[in-house]
Tab-separated table of C-alpha atoms in Angstrom:
chain	number	residue	atom	x	y	z
A	1	UNK	CA	-37.023	16.364	-12.053
A	2	UNK	CA	-33.353	17.501	-11.656
A	3	UNK	CA	-32.817	14.544	-9.072
A	4	UNK	CA	-34.128	12.114	-11.261
A	5	UNK	CA	-31.912	13.078	-14.041
A	6	UNK	CA	-28.903	13.247	-11.698
A	7	UNK	CA	-29.554	9.552	-10.392
A	8	UNK	CA	-29.850	8.617	-14.064
A	9	UNK	CA	-26.575	10.164	-15.072
A	10	UNK	CA	-24.822	8.489	-11.951
A	11	UNK	CA	-26.313	4.978	-12.835
A	12	UNK	CA	-25.533	5.351	-16.409
A	13	UNK	CA	-21.947	7.098	-16.309
A	14	UNK	CA	-20.424	5.692	-13.188
A	15	UNK	CA	-22.118	2.690	-11.314
A	16	UNK	CA	-22.926	0.526	-14.536
A	17	UNK	CA	-19.419	0.930	-16.003
A	18	UNK	CA	-17.128	0.746	-12.869
A	19	UNK	CA	-16.206	-1.895	-10.285
A	20	UNK	CA	-16.533	-1.111	-6.582
A	21	UNK	CA	-13.233	-1.566	-4.599
A	22	UNK	CA	-13.009	-2.690	-0.932
A	23	UNK	CA	-10.324	-1.628	0.925
A	24	UNK	CA	-9.066	-3.748	3.936
A	25	UNK	CA	-7.888	-0.813	6.224
A	26	UNK	CA	-7.040	0.540	9.573
A	27	UNK	CA	-3.366	-1.462	9.432
A	28	UNK	CA	-2.938	1.283	10.178
A	29	UNK	CA	-5.551	4.053	10.382
A	30	UNK	CA	-3.441	6.869	8.926
A	31	UNK	CA	-1.768	4.939	6.066
A	32	UNK	CA	-5.303	3.929	5.110
A	33	UNK	CA	-6.262	7.448	4.919
A	34	UNK	CA	-3.144	8.145	2.886
A	35	UNK	CA	-4.138	5.472	0.446
A	36	UNK	CA	-7.589	6.740	0.242
A	37	UNK	CA	-6.362	10.268	-0.733
A	38	UNK	CA	-4.192	8.834	-3.360
A	39	UNK	CA	-6.844	7.143	-4.775
A	40	UNK	CA	-9.050	10.290	-5.309
A	41	UNK	CA	-5.936	12.165	-6.435
A	42	UNK	CA	-5.264	9.568	-9.123
A	43	UNK	CA	-8.720	9.360	-10.582
A	44	UNK	CA	-9.203	11.572	-13.406
A	45	UNK	CA	-12.316	13.498	-12.297
A	46	UNK	CA	-13.858	17.043	-13.004
A	47	UNK	CA	-16.869	16.734	-11.019
A	48	UNK	CA	-17.906	14.565	-7.946
A	49	UNK	CA	-19.536	11.878	-9.981
A	50	UNK	CA	-16.338	11.377	-11.707
A	51	UNK	CA	-14.623	9.555	-9.036
A	52	UNK	CA	-15.095	5.866	-7.981
A	53	UNK	CA	-17.170	4.495	-5.350
A	54	UNK	CA	-15.074	2.907	-2.769
A	55	UNK	CA	-15.754	0.857	0.421
A	56	UNK	CA	-13.196	0.939	3.309
A	57	UNK	CA	-13.825	-1.155	6.469
A	58	UNK	CA	-11.049	0.626	8.887
A	59	UNK	CA	-10.595	-2.182	11.134
A	60	UNK	CA	-7.389	-1.207	13.648
A	61	UNK	CA	-8.423	-4.080	16.284
A	62	UNK	CA	-6.486	-6.368	13.568
A	63	UNK	CA	-3.656	-7.640	15.969
A	64	UNK	CA	-0.336	-6.336	15.276
A	65	UNK	CA	1.581	-7.750	12.059
A	66	UNK	CA	4.892	-6.541	13.511
A	67	UNK	CA	4.461	-8.444	16.701
A	68	UNK	CA	3.200	-11.878	14.988
A	69	UNK	CA	5.834	-12.139	12.859
A	70	UNK	CA	8.656	-10.691	14.732
A	71	UNK	CA	7.647	-11.828	18.234
A	72	UNK	CA	5.291	-14.825	17.581
A	73	UNK	CA	2.243	-12.979	18.375
A	74	UNK	CA	-1.427	-13.851	17.572
A	75	UNK	CA	-2.018	-14.193	13.710
A	76	UNK	CA	-3.780	-11.365	12.052
A	77	UNK	CA	-4.484	-13.937	9.486
A	78	UNK	CA	-8.518	-14.799	10.268
A	79	UNK	CA	-8.951	-10.965	11.318
A	80	UNK	CA	-7.876	-9.677	7.616
A	81	UNK	CA	-9.961	-12.660	5.972
A	82	UNK	CA	-12.974	-11.735	8.403
A	83	UNK	CA	-12.722	-7.763	7.224
A	84	UNK	CA	-12.602	-8.923	3.570
A	85	UNK	CA	-15.748	-10.937	3.902
A	86	UNK	CA	-17.370	-7.938	5.278
A	87	UNK	CA	-16.498	-5.843	2.749
A	88	UNK	CA	-17.766	-8.550	-0.151
A	89	UNK	CA	-21.065	-8.592	1.713
A	90	UNK	CA	-21.110	-4.841	1.265
A	91	UNK	CA	-20.844	-5.184	-2.267
A	92	UNK	CA	-17.345	-4.933	-3.239
A	93	UNK	CA	-16.569	-6.118	-6.638
A	94	UNK	CA	-12.534	-6.525	-5.717
A	95	UNK	CA	-10.590	-6.059	-2.692
A	96	UNK	CA	-7.070	-4.557	-1.735
A	97	UNK	CA	-5.263	-4.707	1.587
A	98	UNK	CA	-3.685	-1.312	2.707
A	99	UNK	CA	-0.784	-2.268	4.134
A	100	UNK	CA	2.498	-4.329	2.547
A	101	UNK	CA	3.240	-6.488	5.544
A	102	UNK	CA	-0.088	-7.664	5.644
A	103	UNK	CA	0.094	-9.373	2.446
A	104	UNK	CA	2.002	-12.336	4.283
A	105	UNK	CA	-1.625	-13.130	4.830
A	106	UNK	CA	-2.761	-12.617	1.133
A	107	UNK	CA	-3.259	-16.247	0.362
A	108	UNK	CA	-5.573	-16.524	3.414
A	109	UNK	CA	-7.368	-13.430	2.521
A	110	UNK	CA	-8.082	-14.464	-1.130
A	111	UNK	CA	-9.325	-17.979	-0.028
A	112	UNK	CA	-11.916	-16.280	2.436
A	113	UNK	CA	-13.900	-14.637	-0.354
A	114	UNK	CA	-15.225	-15.431	-3.841
A	115	UNK	CA	-13.972	-11.994	-5.473
A	116	UNK	CA	-10.365	-11.060	-6.561
A	117	UNK	CA	-7.930	-9.542	-4.051
A	118	UNK	CA	-5.375	-7.396	-5.770
A	119	UNK	CA	-2.069	-7.635	-4.825
A	120	UNK	CA	0.118	-4.635	-3.785
A	121	UNK	CA	3.599	-6.288	-3.730
A	122	UNK	CA	2.805	-7.603	-7.402
A	123	UNK	CA	1.736	-4.027	-8.551
A	124	UNK	CA	4.822	-2.486	-7.054
A	125	UNK	CA	7.008	-4.984	-8.518
A	126	UNK	CA	5.615	-4.775	-12.156
A	127	UNK	CA	6.021	-1.117	-11.879
A	128	UNK	CA	9.731	-1.488	-10.996
A	129	UNK	CA	10.162	-3.948	-13.620
A	130	UNK	CA	8.825	-1.364	-16.105
A	131	UNK	CA	10.912	1.488	-14.917
A	132	UNK	CA	13.641	2.512	-17.645
A	133	UNK	CA	17.254	2.027	-16.314
A	134	UNK	CA	16.405	-0.129	-13.034
A	135	UNK	CA	18.184	-3.188	-12.251
A	136	UNK	CA	18.618	-2.596	-8.334
A	137	UNK	CA	15.563	-1.906	-6.061
A	138	UNK	CA	16.249	-0.655	-2.382
A	139	UNK	CA	13.502	-1.888	-0.109
A	140	UNK	CA	12.793	0.379	2.720
A	141	UNK	CA	10.576	-1.636	5.016
A	142	UNK	CA	10.360	-3.128	8.641
A	143	UNK	CA	11.945	-5.837	9.710
A	144	UNK	CA	9.301	-8.246	9.191
A	145	UNK	CA	8.310	-7.407	5.811
A	146	UNK	CA	12.210	-8.358	4.750
A	147	UNK	CA	11.947	-11.547	6.816
A	148	UNK	CA	9.042	-12.777	4.974
A	149	UNK	CA	10.676	-11.973	1.698
A	150	UNK	CA	7.604	-10.427	0.091
A	151	UNK	CA	9.559	-7.925	-2.364
A	152	UNK	CA	12.591	-9.902	-2.922
A	153	UNK	CA	10.804	-13.099	-4.268
A	154	UNK	CA	9.051	-10.886	-6.788
A	155	UNK	CA	12.039	-8.777	-7.502
A	156	UNK	CA	14.311	-11.622	-8.177
A	157	UNK	CA	11.345	-13.338	-10.705
A	158	UNK	CA	11.426	-10.047	-12.395
A	159	UNK	CA	15.176	-10.156	-12.804
A	160	UNK	CA	15.883	-7.189	-10.471
A	161	UNK	CA	18.212	-7.089	-7.581
A	162	UNK	CA	16.833	-6.537	-4.007
A	163	UNK	CA	18.732	-4.607	-1.949
A	164	UNK	CA	18.062	-3.921	1.966
A	165	UNK	CA	19.795	-2.611	5.039
A	166	UNK	CA	21.656	-5.246	7.496
A	167	UNK	CA	19.240	-6.326	10.572
A	168	UNK	CA	20.855	-3.628	12.951
A	169	UNK	CA	20.630	-0.984	10.504
A	170	UNK	CA	17.051	-1.702	9.617
A	171	UNK	CA	16.014	-2.001	13.301
A	172	UNK	CA	17.546	1.188	14.503
A	173	UNK	CA	16.622	3.299	11.394
A	174	UNK	CA	13.039	1.911	10.197
A	175	UNK	CA	11.673	-0.379	12.881
A	176	UNK	CA	12.200	1.967	15.695
A	177	UNK	CA	10.847	5.048	13.535
A	178	UNK	CA	7.722	2.909	12.715
A	179	UNK	CA	7.253	1.106	15.582
A	180	UNK	CA	9.219	2.586	18.539
A	181	UNK	CA	7.514	4.345	21.322
A	182	UNK	CA	7.859	7.638	19.821
A	183	UNK	CA	7.203	6.278	16.454
A	184	UNK	CA	5.191	7.244	13.388
A	185	UNK	CA	2.527	4.471	14.638
A	186	UNK	CA	1.918	6.889	17.757
A	187	UNK	CA	1.279	9.873	15.732
A	188	UNK	CA	5.106	11.468	15.715
A	189	UNK	CA	5.905	11.991	12.341
A	190	UNK	CA	8.177	14.889	12.412
A	191	UNK	CA	10.739	13.391	14.492
A	192	UNK	CA	11.341	10.290	12.421
A	193	UNK	CA	11.828	11.726	9.084
A	194	UNK	CA	15.855	12.256	9.644
A	195	UNK	CA	16.627	8.200	10.303
A	196	UNK	CA	14.417	7.510	7.643
A	197	UNK	CA	15.983	9.551	5.103
A	198	UNK	CA	19.493	8.344	6.446
A	199	UNK	CA	18.011	4.732	5.610
A	200	UNK	CA	17.232	5.930	2.092
A	201	UNK	CA	20.859	7.289	1.723
A	202	UNK	CA	22.519	4.078	2.686
A	203	UNK	CA	20.117	2.056	0.404
A	204	UNK	CA	21.276	4.341	-2.383
A	205	UNK	CA	24.775	4.187	-1.330
A	206	UNK	CA	24.547	0.412	-1.676
A	207	UNK	CA	23.705	0.868	-5.726
A	208	UNK	CA	19.754	1.063	-5.618
A	209	UNK	CA	18.433	2.651	-8.881
A	210	UNK	CA	15.104	3.261	-6.922
A	211	UNK	CA	13.969	2.964	-3.454
A	212	UNK	CA	10.688	1.368	-2.630
A	213	UNK	CA	8.572	2.564	0.581
A	214	UNK	CA	7.733	-0.987	1.230
A	215	UNK	CA	5.343	-0.113	4.231
A	216	UNK	CA	2.252	2.437	4.033
A	217	UNK	CA	3.458	4.219	7.073
A	218	UNK	CA	6.555	5.495	5.408
A	219	UNK	CA	5.098	7.872	2.846
A	220	UNK	CA	3.642	9.641	5.854
A	221	UNK	CA	7.045	10.893	6.663
A	222	UNK	CA	8.915	11.284	3.740
A	223	UNK	CA	9.765	14.717	2.257
A	224	UNK	CA	12.546	15.706	-0.404
A	225	UNK	CA	15.691	13.931	0.537
A	226	UNK	CA	18.809	16.469	-0.052
A	227	UNK	CA	20.845	15.280	-3.520
A	228	UNK	CA	18.667	12.491	-4.056
A	229	UNK	CA	16.312	12.560	-7.107
A	230	UNK	CA	12.479	12.757	-6.393
A	231	UNK	CA	11.887	10.004	-8.821
A	232	UNK	CA	14.110	7.561	-6.912
A	233	UNK	CA	11.817	7.105	-4.233
A	234	UNK	CA	8.607	5.038	-4.919
A	235	UNK	CA	5.971	5.267	-2.721
A	236	UNK	CA	3.827	1.751	-2.926
A	237	UNK	CA	0.859	3.672	-1.672
A	238	UNK	CA	0.963	5.793	-5.020
A	239	UNK	CA	1.283	2.874	-7.291
A	240	UNK	CA	-1.329	0.562	-5.597
A	241	UNK	CA	-3.810	3.382	-5.688
A	242	UNK	CA	-2.973	3.835	-9.483
A	243	UNK	CA	-3.796	0.023	-9.716
A	244	UNK	CA	-7.080	0.350	-7.548
A	245	UNK	CA	-8.204	3.095	-9.988
A	246	UNK	CA	-7.372	1.237	-13.233
A	247	UNK	CA	-9.282	-2.093	-11.644
A	248	UNK	CA	-12.079	-0.046	-10.902
A	249	UNK	CA	-12.574	1.735	-14.066
A	250	UNK	CA	-12.270	-1.790	-15.938
A	251	UNK	CA	-15.761	-2.688	-16.889
A	252	UNK	CA	-16.862	-6.323	-15.982
A	253	UNK	CA	-17.502	-6.778	-19.520
Protein backbone atom coordinates (compact mmCIF):
# COMPACT_ATOMS: atom_id res chain seq x y z
CA UNK A 1 0.00 0.00 0.00
CA UNK A 2 2.82 2.43 0.83
CA UNK A 3 4.46 1.75 -2.53
CA UNK A 4 1.22 2.46 -4.40
CA UNK A 5 0.66 5.72 -2.54
CA UNK A 6 4.21 6.91 -3.24
CA UNK A 7 3.91 6.08 -6.94
CA UNK A 8 0.63 7.95 -7.19
CA UNK A 9 2.21 10.92 -5.49
CA UNK A 10 5.12 10.90 -7.91
CA UNK A 11 2.83 10.72 -10.92
CA UNK A 12 0.53 13.45 -9.70
CA UNK A 13 3.08 15.86 -8.31
CA UNK A 14 6.13 15.48 -10.51
CA UNK A 15 5.86 13.48 -13.69
CA UNK A 16 2.58 14.86 -15.02
CA UNK A 17 3.44 18.51 -14.26
CA UNK A 18 7.03 18.65 -15.41
CA UNK A 19 9.00 18.35 -18.61
CA UNK A 20 12.04 16.10 -18.79
CA UNK A 21 15.33 17.66 -19.96
CA UNK A 22 17.91 15.69 -21.90
CA UNK A 23 21.52 16.81 -21.50
CA UNK A 24 23.98 16.33 -24.35
CA UNK A 25 27.02 15.76 -22.17
CA UNK A 26 30.55 14.45 -22.09
CA UNK A 27 31.90 17.63 -23.67
CA UNK A 28 33.66 17.43 -21.28
CA UNK A 29 32.64 14.91 -18.61
CA UNK A 30 33.59 16.97 -15.53
CA UNK A 31 31.79 20.00 -16.92
CA UNK A 32 28.69 17.84 -17.41
CA UNK A 33 28.86 16.77 -13.75
CA UNK A 34 29.21 20.42 -12.75
CA UNK A 35 26.11 21.37 -14.74
CA UNK A 36 24.09 18.51 -13.25
CA UNK A 37 25.24 19.46 -9.75
CA UNK A 38 24.02 23.01 -10.37
CA UNK A 39 20.68 21.75 -11.70
CA UNK A 40 20.22 19.88 -8.42
CA UNK A 41 21.29 22.87 -6.32
CA UNK A 42 19.00 25.29 -8.19
CA UNK A 43 15.93 23.08 -7.88
CA UNK A 44 13.66 24.08 -4.99
CA UNK A 45 13.34 20.77 -3.16
CA UNK A 46 12.62 19.56 0.35
CA UNK A 47 12.56 15.85 -0.50
CA UNK A 48 14.03 13.71 -3.29
CA UNK A 49 10.75 13.63 -5.17
CA UNK A 50 10.76 17.42 -5.56
CA UNK A 51 13.72 17.18 -7.94
CA UNK A 52 13.25 17.00 -11.70
CA UNK A 53 13.92 13.96 -13.83
CA UNK A 54 17.03 14.47 -16.00
CA UNK A 55 18.33 12.33 -18.84
CA UNK A 56 22.08 12.67 -19.48
CA UNK A 57 23.94 11.13 -22.40
CA UNK A 58 27.58 11.46 -21.38
CA UNK A 59 29.34 11.01 -24.71
CA UNK A 60 33.06 11.89 -24.47
CA UNK A 61 33.64 10.26 -27.87
CA UNK A 62 32.39 13.39 -29.65
CA UNK A 63 35.40 14.82 -31.57
CA UNK A 64 37.18 17.83 -30.10
CA UNK A 65 35.35 21.07 -30.76
CA UNK A 66 38.61 22.96 -30.20
CA UNK A 67 40.48 20.91 -32.81
CA UNK A 68 37.59 21.12 -35.28
CA UNK A 69 37.37 24.90 -35.25
CA UNK A 70 40.93 25.99 -34.55
CA UNK A 71 42.77 23.30 -36.53
CA UNK A 72 40.19 22.14 -39.08
CA UNK A 73 39.66 18.75 -37.44
CA UNK A 74 36.71 16.38 -37.78
CA UNK A 75 33.34 18.07 -37.28
CA UNK A 76 31.58 17.18 -34.02
CA UNK A 77 28.26 18.30 -35.50
CA UNK A 78 26.92 14.88 -36.60
CA UNK A 79 27.94 13.34 -33.28
CA UNK A 80 26.19 16.05 -31.27
CA UNK A 81 23.08 15.61 -33.42
CA UNK A 82 23.19 11.85 -32.88
CA UNK A 83 23.42 12.34 -29.11
CA UNK A 84 20.40 14.62 -29.29
CA UNK A 85 18.45 12.00 -31.23
CA UNK A 86 19.28 9.35 -28.63
CA UNK A 87 17.99 11.57 -25.84
CA UNK A 88 14.82 12.30 -27.80
CA UNK A 89 14.24 8.57 -28.27
CA UNK A 90 14.72 8.08 -24.51
CA UNK A 91 11.82 10.42 -23.79
CA UNK A 92 13.36 13.86 -23.31
CA UNK A 93 10.90 16.73 -23.73
CA UNK A 94 13.59 19.29 -24.48
CA UNK A 95 17.38 19.28 -24.81
CA UNK A 96 20.35 21.26 -23.52
CA UNK A 97 23.94 21.12 -24.78
CA UNK A 98 26.38 21.11 -21.86
CA UNK A 99 29.05 23.16 -23.63
CA UNK A 100 29.40 26.76 -24.77
CA UNK A 101 31.64 26.07 -27.77
CA UNK A 102 29.47 23.19 -28.99
CA UNK A 103 26.72 25.75 -29.66
CA UNK A 104 28.54 26.32 -32.95
CA UNK A 105 26.55 23.20 -33.93
CA UNK A 106 23.31 24.36 -32.35
CA UNK A 107 21.35 24.72 -35.61
CA UNK A 108 22.54 21.34 -36.85
CA UNK A 109 21.44 19.77 -33.56
CA UNK A 110 18.04 21.46 -33.52
CA UNK A 111 17.41 20.35 -37.12
CA UNK A 112 18.07 16.72 -36.14
CA UNK A 113 15.26 16.49 -33.55
CA UNK A 114 11.59 17.37 -33.16
CA UNK A 115 11.86 18.73 -29.62
CA UNK A 116 13.24 22.14 -28.56
CA UNK A 117 16.94 22.62 -27.86
CA UNK A 118 17.36 25.48 -25.42
CA UNK A 119 20.34 27.73 -26.04
CA UNK A 120 22.98 28.43 -23.42
CA UNK A 121 24.37 31.47 -25.25
CA UNK A 122 20.95 33.11 -25.43
CA UNK A 123 20.21 32.32 -21.77
CA UNK A 124 23.48 33.85 -20.53
CA UNK A 125 23.17 36.87 -22.82
CA UNK A 126 19.64 37.55 -21.59
CA UNK A 127 20.92 37.39 -18.00
CA UNK A 128 23.66 39.91 -18.84
CA UNK A 129 21.13 42.24 -20.44
CA UNK A 130 18.94 42.14 -17.34
CA UNK A 131 21.81 42.82 -14.90
CA UNK A 132 21.52 46.37 -13.62
CA UNK A 133 24.42 48.65 -14.49
CA UNK A 134 25.96 46.34 -17.08
CA UNK A 135 26.99 47.73 -20.47
CA UNK A 136 30.35 46.02 -21.05
CA UNK A 137 30.70 42.25 -20.78
CA UNK A 138 34.03 40.42 -20.61
CA UNK A 139 34.12 37.05 -22.33
CA UNK A 140 36.51 34.55 -20.78
CA UNK A 141 36.53 31.75 -23.33
CA UNK A 142 38.86 29.60 -25.44
CA UNK A 143 39.93 31.07 -28.77
CA UNK A 144 37.51 29.07 -30.98
CA UNK A 145 34.53 30.35 -28.98
CA UNK A 146 35.72 33.89 -29.60
CA UNK A 147 36.44 33.17 -33.25
CA UNK A 148 32.88 31.89 -33.71
CA UNK A 149 31.53 35.14 -32.17
CA UNK A 150 28.92 33.15 -30.26
CA UNK A 151 28.61 35.64 -27.43
CA UNK A 152 29.73 38.75 -29.30
CA UNK A 153 26.77 38.53 -31.69
CA UNK A 154 24.24 38.07 -28.91
CA UNK A 155 25.68 40.82 -26.72
CA UNK A 156 25.75 43.34 -29.57
CA UNK A 157 22.15 42.54 -30.48
CA UNK A 158 21.21 43.33 -26.89
CA UNK A 159 23.09 46.62 -26.87
CA UNK A 160 26.00 45.33 -24.80
CA UNK A 161 29.68 45.81 -25.61
CA UNK A 162 31.69 42.56 -25.64
CA UNK A 163 35.28 42.63 -24.40
CA UNK A 164 37.87 39.90 -24.91
CA UNK A 165 41.61 39.45 -24.57
CA UNK A 166 43.94 39.83 -27.53
CA UNK A 167 44.74 36.57 -29.33
CA UNK A 168 48.17 36.00 -27.75
CA UNK A 169 46.92 36.63 -24.22
CA UNK A 170 43.94 34.38 -24.80
CA UNK A 171 46.01 31.48 -26.12
CA UNK A 172 48.58 31.76 -23.32
CA UNK A 173 46.22 32.27 -20.38
CA UNK A 174 42.97 30.59 -21.39
CA UNK A 175 43.58 28.01 -24.14
CA UNK A 176 46.67 26.61 -22.43
CA UNK A 177 44.85 26.44 -19.07
CA UNK A 178 42.02 24.40 -20.58
CA UNK A 179 43.52 22.36 -23.43
CA UNK A 180 47.26 22.33 -22.65
CA UNK A 181 49.20 19.23 -21.67
CA UNK A 182 48.63 20.06 -17.99
CA UNK A 183 45.31 21.83 -18.52
CA UNK A 184 41.92 21.40 -16.92
CA UNK A 185 40.92 18.80 -19.53
CA UNK A 186 43.74 16.58 -18.20
CA UNK A 187 42.30 16.83 -14.68
CA UNK A 188 44.77 19.44 -13.47
CA UNK A 189 42.57 22.13 -12.01
CA UNK A 190 44.62 23.64 -9.19
CA UNK A 191 47.63 24.72 -11.27
CA UNK A 192 45.46 26.59 -13.77
CA UNK A 193 43.63 28.84 -11.34
CA UNK A 194 46.25 31.59 -11.34
CA UNK A 195 46.52 32.16 -15.13
CA UNK A 196 42.73 32.18 -15.42
CA UNK A 197 42.48 34.68 -12.56
CA UNK A 198 45.06 36.80 -14.38
CA UNK A 199 42.92 36.67 -17.53
CA UNK A 200 39.86 37.78 -15.56
CA UNK A 201 41.80 40.68 -14.05
CA UNK A 202 42.87 41.83 -17.51
CA UNK A 203 39.26 41.78 -18.69
CA UNK A 204 38.25 43.78 -15.63
CA UNK A 205 41.03 46.29 -16.33
CA UNK A 206 39.61 46.72 -19.86
CA UNK A 207 36.35 47.96 -18.34
CA UNK A 208 34.21 44.82 -18.08
CA UNK A 209 31.25 45.30 -15.76
CA UNK A 210 30.84 41.53 -15.51
CA UNK A 211 32.94 38.62 -16.81
CA UNK A 212 31.23 35.56 -18.28
CA UNK A 213 32.93 32.20 -17.81
CA UNK A 214 32.09 31.14 -21.35
CA UNK A 215 33.47 27.62 -21.19
CA UNK A 216 31.94 24.90 -19.03
CA UNK A 217 35.38 23.87 -17.74
CA UNK A 218 36.17 27.30 -16.32
CA UNK A 219 33.88 27.16 -13.25
CA UNK A 220 35.83 24.09 -12.12
CA UNK A 221 38.94 26.22 -11.62
CA UNK A 222 37.53 29.50 -10.33
CA UNK A 223 37.78 30.55 -6.73
CA UNK A 224 37.31 34.02 -5.34
CA UNK A 225 39.63 36.47 -7.10
CA UNK A 226 41.39 38.99 -4.87
CA UNK A 227 39.98 42.54 -5.10
CA UNK A 228 37.17 41.44 -7.43
CA UNK A 229 33.53 41.27 -6.26
CA UNK A 230 32.08 37.75 -6.38
CA UNK A 231 29.10 38.86 -8.45
CA UNK A 232 31.38 40.22 -11.19
CA UNK A 233 32.13 36.65 -12.31
CA UNK A 234 29.17 35.09 -14.12
CA UNK A 235 29.12 31.30 -14.32
CA UNK A 236 27.40 30.28 -17.57
CA UNK A 237 26.77 26.81 -16.11
CA UNK A 238 24.80 28.28 -13.22
CA UNK A 239 22.72 30.50 -15.50
CA UNK A 240 22.01 27.57 -17.82
CA UNK A 241 21.13 25.25 -14.94
CA UNK A 242 18.57 27.79 -13.75
CA UNK A 243 17.10 27.95 -17.25
CA UNK A 244 16.90 24.14 -17.47
CA UNK A 245 15.06 23.91 -14.14
CA UNK A 246 12.69 26.70 -15.21
CA UNK A 247 11.89 24.94 -18.50
CA UNK A 248 11.38 21.61 -16.72
CA UNK A 249 8.97 23.13 -14.22
CA UNK A 250 6.86 24.68 -16.96
CA UNK A 251 3.80 22.54 -17.63
CA UNK A 252 3.21 21.65 -21.27
CA UNK A 253 -0.26 23.04 -20.75
